[in-house]
PDB file of N, CA, C and O in Angstrom:
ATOM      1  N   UNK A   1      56.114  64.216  21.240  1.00  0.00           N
ATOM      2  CA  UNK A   1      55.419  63.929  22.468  1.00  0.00           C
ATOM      3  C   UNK A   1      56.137  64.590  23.644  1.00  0.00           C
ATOM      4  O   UNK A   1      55.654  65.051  24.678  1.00  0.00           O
ATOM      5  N   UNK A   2      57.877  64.502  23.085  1.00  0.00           N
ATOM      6  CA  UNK A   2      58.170  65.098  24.690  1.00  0.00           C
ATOM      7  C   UNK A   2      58.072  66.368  24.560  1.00  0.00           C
ATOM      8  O   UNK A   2      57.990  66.806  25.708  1.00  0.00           O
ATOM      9  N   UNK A   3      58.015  67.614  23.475  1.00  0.00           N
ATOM     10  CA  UNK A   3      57.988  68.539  23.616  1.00  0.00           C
ATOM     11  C   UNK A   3      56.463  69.028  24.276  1.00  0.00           C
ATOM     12  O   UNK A   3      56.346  69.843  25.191  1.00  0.00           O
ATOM     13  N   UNK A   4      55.569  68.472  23.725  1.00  0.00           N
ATOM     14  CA  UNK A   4      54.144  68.989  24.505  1.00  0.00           C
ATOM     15  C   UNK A   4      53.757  68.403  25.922  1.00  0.00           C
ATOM     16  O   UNK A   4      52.761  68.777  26.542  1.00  0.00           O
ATOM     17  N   UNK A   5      54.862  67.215  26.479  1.00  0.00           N
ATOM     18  CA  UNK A   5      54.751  66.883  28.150  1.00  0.00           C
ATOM     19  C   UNK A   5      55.420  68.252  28.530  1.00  0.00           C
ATOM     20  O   UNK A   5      54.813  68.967  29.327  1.00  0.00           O
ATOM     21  N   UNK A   6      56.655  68.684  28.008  1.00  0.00           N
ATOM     22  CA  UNK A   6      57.708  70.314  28.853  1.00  0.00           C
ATOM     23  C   UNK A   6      56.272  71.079  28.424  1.00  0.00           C
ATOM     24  O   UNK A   6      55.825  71.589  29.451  1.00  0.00           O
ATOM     25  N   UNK A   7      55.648  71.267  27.618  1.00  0.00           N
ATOM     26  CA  UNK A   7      54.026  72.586  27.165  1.00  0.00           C
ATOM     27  C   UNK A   7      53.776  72.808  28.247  1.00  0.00           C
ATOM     28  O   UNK A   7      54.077  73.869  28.794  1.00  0.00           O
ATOM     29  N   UNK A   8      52.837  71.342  29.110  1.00  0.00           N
ATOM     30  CA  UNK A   8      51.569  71.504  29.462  1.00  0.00           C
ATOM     31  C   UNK A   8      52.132  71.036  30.842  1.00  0.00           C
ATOM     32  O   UNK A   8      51.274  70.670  31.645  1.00  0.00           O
ATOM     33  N   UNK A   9      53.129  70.998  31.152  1.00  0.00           N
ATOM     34  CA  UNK A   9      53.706  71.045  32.735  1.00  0.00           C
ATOM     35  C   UNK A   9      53.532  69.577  33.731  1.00  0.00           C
ATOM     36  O   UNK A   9      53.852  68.418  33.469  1.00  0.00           O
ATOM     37  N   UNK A  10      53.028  70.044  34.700  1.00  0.00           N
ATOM     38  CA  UNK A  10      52.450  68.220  35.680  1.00  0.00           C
ATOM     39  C   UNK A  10      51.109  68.322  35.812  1.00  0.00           C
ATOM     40  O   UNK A  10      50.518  67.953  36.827  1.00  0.00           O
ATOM     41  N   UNK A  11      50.386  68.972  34.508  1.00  0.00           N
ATOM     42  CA  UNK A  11      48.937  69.201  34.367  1.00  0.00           C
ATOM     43  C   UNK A  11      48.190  67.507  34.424  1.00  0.00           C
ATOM     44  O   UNK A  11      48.334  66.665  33.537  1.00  0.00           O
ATOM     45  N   UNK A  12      47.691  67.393  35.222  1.00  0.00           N
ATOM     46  CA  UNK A  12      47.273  65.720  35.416  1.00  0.00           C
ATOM     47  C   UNK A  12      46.662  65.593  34.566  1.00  0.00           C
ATOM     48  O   UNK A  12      47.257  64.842  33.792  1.00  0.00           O
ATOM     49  N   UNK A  13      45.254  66.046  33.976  1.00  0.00           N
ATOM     50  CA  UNK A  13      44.224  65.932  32.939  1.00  0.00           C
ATOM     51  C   UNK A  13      45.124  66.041  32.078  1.00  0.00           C
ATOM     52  O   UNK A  13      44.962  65.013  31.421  1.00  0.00           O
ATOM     53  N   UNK A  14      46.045  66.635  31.585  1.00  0.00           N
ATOM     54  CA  UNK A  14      46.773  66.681  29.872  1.00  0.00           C
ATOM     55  C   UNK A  14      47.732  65.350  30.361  1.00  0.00           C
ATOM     56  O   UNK A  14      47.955  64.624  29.393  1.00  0.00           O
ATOM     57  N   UNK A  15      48.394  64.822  31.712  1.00  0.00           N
ATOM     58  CA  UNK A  15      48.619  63.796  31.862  1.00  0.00           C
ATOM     59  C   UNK A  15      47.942  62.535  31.254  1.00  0.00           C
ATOM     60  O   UNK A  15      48.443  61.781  30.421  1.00  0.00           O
ATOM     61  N   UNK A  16      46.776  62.450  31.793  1.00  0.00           N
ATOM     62  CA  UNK A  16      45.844  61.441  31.433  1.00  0.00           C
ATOM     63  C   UNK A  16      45.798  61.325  30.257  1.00  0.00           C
ATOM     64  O   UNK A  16      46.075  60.169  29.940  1.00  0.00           O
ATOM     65  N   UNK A  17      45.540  62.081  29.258  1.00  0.00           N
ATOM     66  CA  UNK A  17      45.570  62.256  28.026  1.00  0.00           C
ATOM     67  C   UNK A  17      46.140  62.150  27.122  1.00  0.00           C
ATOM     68  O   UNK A  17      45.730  62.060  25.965  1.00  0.00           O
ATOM     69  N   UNK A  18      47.451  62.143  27.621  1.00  0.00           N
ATOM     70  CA  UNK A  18      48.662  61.755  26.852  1.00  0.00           C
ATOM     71  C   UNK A  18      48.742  60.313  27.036  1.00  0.00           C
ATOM     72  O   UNK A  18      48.775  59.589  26.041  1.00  0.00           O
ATOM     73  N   UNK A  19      48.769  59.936  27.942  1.00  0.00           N
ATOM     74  CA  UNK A  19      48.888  58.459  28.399  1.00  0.00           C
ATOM     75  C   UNK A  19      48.104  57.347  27.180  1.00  0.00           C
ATOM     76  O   UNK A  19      48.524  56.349  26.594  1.00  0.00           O
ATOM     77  N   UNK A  20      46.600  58.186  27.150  1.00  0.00           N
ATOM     78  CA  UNK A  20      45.492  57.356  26.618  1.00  0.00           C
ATOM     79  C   UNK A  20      45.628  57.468  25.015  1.00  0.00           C
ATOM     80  O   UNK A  20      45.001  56.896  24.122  1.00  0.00           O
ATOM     81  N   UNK A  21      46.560  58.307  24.978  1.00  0.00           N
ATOM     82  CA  UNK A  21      46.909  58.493  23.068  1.00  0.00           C
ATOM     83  C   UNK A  21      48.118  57.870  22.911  1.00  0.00           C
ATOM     84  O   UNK A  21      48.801  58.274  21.970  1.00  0.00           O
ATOM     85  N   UNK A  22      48.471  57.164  23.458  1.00  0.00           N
ATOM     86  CA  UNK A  22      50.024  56.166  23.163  1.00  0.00           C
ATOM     87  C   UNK A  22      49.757  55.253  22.569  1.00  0.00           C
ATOM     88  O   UNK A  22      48.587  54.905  22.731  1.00  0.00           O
ATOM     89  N   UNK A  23      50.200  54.792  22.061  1.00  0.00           N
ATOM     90  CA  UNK A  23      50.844  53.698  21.233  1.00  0.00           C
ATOM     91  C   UNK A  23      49.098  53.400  20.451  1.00  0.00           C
ATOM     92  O   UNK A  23      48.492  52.380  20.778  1.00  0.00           O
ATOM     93  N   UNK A  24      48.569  54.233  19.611  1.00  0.00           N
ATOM     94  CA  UNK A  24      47.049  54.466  19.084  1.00  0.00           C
ATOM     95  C   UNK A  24      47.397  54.574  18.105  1.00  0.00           C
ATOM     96  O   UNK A  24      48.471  55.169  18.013  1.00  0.00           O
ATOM     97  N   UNK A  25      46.711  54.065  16.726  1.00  0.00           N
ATOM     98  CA  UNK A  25      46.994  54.862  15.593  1.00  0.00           C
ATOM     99  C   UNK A  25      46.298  55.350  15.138  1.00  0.00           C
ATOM    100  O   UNK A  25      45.139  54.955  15.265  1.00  0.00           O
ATOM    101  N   UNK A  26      46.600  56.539  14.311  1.00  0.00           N
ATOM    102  CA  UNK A  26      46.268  57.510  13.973  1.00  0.00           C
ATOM    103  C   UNK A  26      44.549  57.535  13.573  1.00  0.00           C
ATOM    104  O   UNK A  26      43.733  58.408  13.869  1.00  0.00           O
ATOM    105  N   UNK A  27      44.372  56.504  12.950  1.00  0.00           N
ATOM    106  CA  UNK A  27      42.694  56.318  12.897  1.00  0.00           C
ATOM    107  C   UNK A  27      41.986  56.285  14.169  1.00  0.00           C
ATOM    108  O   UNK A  27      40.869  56.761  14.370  1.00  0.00           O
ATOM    109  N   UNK A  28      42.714  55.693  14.997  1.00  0.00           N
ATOM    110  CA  UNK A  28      41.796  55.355  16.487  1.00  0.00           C
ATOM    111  C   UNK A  28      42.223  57.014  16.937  1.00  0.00           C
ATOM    112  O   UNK A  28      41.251  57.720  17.203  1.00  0.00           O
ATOM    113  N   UNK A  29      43.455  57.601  17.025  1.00  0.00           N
ATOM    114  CA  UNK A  29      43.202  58.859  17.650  1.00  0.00           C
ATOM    115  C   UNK A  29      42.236  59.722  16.616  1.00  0.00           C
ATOM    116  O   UNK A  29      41.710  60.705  17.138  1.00  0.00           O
ATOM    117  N   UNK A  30      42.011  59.547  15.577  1.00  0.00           N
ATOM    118  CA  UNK A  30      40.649  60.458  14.708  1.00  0.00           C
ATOM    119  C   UNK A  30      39.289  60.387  15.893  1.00  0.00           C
ATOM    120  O   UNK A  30      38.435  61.186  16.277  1.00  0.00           O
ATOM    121  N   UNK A  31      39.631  59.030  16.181  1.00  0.00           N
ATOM    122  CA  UNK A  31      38.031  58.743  16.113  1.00  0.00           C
ATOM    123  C   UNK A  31      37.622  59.104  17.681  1.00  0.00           C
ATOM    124  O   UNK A  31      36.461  59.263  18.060  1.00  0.00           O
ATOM    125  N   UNK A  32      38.505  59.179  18.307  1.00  0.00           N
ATOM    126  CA  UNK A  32      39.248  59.221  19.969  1.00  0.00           C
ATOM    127  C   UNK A  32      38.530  60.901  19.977  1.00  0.00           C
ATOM    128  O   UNK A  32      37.605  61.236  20.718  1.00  0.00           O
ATOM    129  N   UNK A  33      39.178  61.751  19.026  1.00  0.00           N
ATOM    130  CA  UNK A  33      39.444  63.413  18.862  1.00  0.00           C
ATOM    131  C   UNK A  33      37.415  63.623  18.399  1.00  0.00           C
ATOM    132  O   UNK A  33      36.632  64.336  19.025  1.00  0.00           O
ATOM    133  N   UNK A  34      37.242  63.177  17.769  1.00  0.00           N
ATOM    134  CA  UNK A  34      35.403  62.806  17.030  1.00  0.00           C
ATOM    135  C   UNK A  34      34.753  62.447  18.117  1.00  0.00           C
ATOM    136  O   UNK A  34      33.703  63.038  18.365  1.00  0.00           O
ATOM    137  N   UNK A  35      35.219  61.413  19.001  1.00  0.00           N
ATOM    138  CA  UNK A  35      33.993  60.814  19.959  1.00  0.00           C
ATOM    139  C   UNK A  35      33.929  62.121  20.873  1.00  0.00           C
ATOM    140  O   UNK A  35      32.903  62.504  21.434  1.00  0.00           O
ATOM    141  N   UNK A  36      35.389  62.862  20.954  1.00  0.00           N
ATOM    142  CA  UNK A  36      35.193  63.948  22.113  1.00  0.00           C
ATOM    143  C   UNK A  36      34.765  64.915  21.787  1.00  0.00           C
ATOM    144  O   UNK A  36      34.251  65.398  22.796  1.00  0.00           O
ATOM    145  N   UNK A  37      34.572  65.842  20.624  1.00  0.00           N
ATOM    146  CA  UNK A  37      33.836  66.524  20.048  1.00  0.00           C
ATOM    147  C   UNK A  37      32.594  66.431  19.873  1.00  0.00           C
ATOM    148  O   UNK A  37      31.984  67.499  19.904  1.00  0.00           O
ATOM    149  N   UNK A  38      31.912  65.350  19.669  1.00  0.00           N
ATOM    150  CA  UNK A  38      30.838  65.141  19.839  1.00  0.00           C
ATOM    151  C   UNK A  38      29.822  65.143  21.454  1.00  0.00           C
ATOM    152  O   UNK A  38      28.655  65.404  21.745  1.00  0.00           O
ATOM    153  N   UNK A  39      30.796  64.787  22.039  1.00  0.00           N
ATOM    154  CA  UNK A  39      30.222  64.571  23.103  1.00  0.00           C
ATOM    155  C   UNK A  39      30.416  66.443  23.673  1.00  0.00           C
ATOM    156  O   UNK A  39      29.634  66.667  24.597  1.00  0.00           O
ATOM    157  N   UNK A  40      30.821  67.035  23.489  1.00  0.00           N
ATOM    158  CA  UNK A  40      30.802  68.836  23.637  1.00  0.00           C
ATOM    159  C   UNK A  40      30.364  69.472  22.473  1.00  0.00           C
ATOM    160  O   UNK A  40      30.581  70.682  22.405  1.00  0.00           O
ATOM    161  N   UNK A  41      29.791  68.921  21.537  1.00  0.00           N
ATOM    162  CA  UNK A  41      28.678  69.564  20.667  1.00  0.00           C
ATOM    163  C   UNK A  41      29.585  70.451  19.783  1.00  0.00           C
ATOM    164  O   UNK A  41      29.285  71.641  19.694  1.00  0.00           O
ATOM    165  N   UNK A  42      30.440  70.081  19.260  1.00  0.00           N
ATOM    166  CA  UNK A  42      32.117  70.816  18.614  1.00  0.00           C
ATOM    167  C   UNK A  42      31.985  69.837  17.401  1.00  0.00           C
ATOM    168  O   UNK A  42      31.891  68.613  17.487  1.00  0.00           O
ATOM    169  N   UNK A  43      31.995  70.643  16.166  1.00  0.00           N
ATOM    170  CA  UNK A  43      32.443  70.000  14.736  1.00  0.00           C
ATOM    171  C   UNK A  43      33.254  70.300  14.372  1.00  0.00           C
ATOM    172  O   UNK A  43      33.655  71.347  13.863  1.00  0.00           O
ATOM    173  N   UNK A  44      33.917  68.715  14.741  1.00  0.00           N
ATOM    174  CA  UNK A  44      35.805  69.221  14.848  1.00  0.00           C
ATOM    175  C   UNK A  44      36.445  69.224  13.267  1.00  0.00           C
ATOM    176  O   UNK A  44      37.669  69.350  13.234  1.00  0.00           O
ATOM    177  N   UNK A  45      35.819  69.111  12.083  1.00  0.00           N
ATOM    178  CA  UNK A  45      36.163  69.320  11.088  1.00  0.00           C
ATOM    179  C   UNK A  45      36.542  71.185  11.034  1.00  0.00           C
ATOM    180  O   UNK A  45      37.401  71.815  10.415  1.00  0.00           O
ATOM    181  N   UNK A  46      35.531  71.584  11.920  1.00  0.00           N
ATOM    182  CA  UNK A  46      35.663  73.049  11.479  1.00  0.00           C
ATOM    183  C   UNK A  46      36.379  73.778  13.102  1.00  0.00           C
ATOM    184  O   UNK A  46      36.356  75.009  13.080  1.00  0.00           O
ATOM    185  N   UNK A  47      36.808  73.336  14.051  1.00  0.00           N
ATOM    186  CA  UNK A  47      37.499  73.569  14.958  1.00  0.00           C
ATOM    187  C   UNK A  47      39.006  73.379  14.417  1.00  0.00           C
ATOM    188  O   UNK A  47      39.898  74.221  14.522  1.00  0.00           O
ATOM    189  N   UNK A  48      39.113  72.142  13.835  1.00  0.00           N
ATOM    190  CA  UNK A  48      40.321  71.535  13.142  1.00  0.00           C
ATOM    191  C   UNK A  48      40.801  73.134  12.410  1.00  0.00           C
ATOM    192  O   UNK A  48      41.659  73.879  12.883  1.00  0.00           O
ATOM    193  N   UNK A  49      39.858  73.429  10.953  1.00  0.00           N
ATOM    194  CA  UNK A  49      39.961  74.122  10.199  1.00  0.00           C
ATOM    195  C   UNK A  49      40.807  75.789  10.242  1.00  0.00           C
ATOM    196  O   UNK A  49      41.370  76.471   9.386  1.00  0.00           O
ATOM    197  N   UNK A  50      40.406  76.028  12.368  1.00  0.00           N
ATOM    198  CA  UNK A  50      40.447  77.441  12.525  1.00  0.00           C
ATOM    199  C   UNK A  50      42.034  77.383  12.965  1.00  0.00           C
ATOM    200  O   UNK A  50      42.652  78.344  13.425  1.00  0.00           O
ATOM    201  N   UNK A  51      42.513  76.208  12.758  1.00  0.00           N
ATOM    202  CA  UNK A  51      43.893  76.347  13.425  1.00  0.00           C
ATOM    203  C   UNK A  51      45.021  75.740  11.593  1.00  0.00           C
ATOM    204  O   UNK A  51      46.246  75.694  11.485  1.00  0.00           O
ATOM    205  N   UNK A  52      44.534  75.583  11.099  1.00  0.00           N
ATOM    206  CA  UNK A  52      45.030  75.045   9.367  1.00  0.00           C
ATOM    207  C   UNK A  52      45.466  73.989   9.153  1.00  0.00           C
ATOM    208  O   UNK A  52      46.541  73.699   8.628  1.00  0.00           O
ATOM    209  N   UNK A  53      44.340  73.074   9.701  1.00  0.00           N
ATOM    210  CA  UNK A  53      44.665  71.701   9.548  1.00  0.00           C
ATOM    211  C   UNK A  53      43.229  71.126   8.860  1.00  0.00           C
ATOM    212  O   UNK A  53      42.073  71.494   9.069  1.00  0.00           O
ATOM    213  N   UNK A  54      43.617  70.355   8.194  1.00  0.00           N
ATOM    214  CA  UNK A  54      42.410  69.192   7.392  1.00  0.00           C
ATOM    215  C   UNK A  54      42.836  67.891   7.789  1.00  0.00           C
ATOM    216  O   UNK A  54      43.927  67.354   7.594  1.00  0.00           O
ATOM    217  N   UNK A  55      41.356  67.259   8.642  1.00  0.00           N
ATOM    218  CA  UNK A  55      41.339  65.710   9.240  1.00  0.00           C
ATOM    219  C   UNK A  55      40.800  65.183   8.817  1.00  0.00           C
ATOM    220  O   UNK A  55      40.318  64.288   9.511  1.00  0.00           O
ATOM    221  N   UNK A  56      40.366  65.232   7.271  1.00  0.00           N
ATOM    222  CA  UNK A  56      39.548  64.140   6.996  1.00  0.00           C
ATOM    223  C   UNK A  56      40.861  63.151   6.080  1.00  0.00           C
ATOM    224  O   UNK A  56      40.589  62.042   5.619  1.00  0.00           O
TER     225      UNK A  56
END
């Protein structure tokens, strides 16, 4: 976590974001990462895929 707060700088939105993925587990951040994909029309199984990761 602390290496991707030094990433993404005093970026407020990646602020927010980090905040709202704390202390979540891992099922609720699935479903967290799904509700937001959906809502931008993104099938994050295959967004997931282009970077070499499998979320199911």
């Amino acid at each position: 976590m602390m290496m991707l707060n030094q990433m993404t700088g005093n970026n407020p939105m990646v602020s927010t974001l980090m905040k709202s993925m704390q202390g979540k587990s891992p099922d609720a951040l699935r479903q967290m990462a799904m509700n937001i994909a959906k809502e931008r029309g993104i099938d994050l199984d295959q967004f997931a895929q282009q970077f070499g990761m499998n979320i199911k």
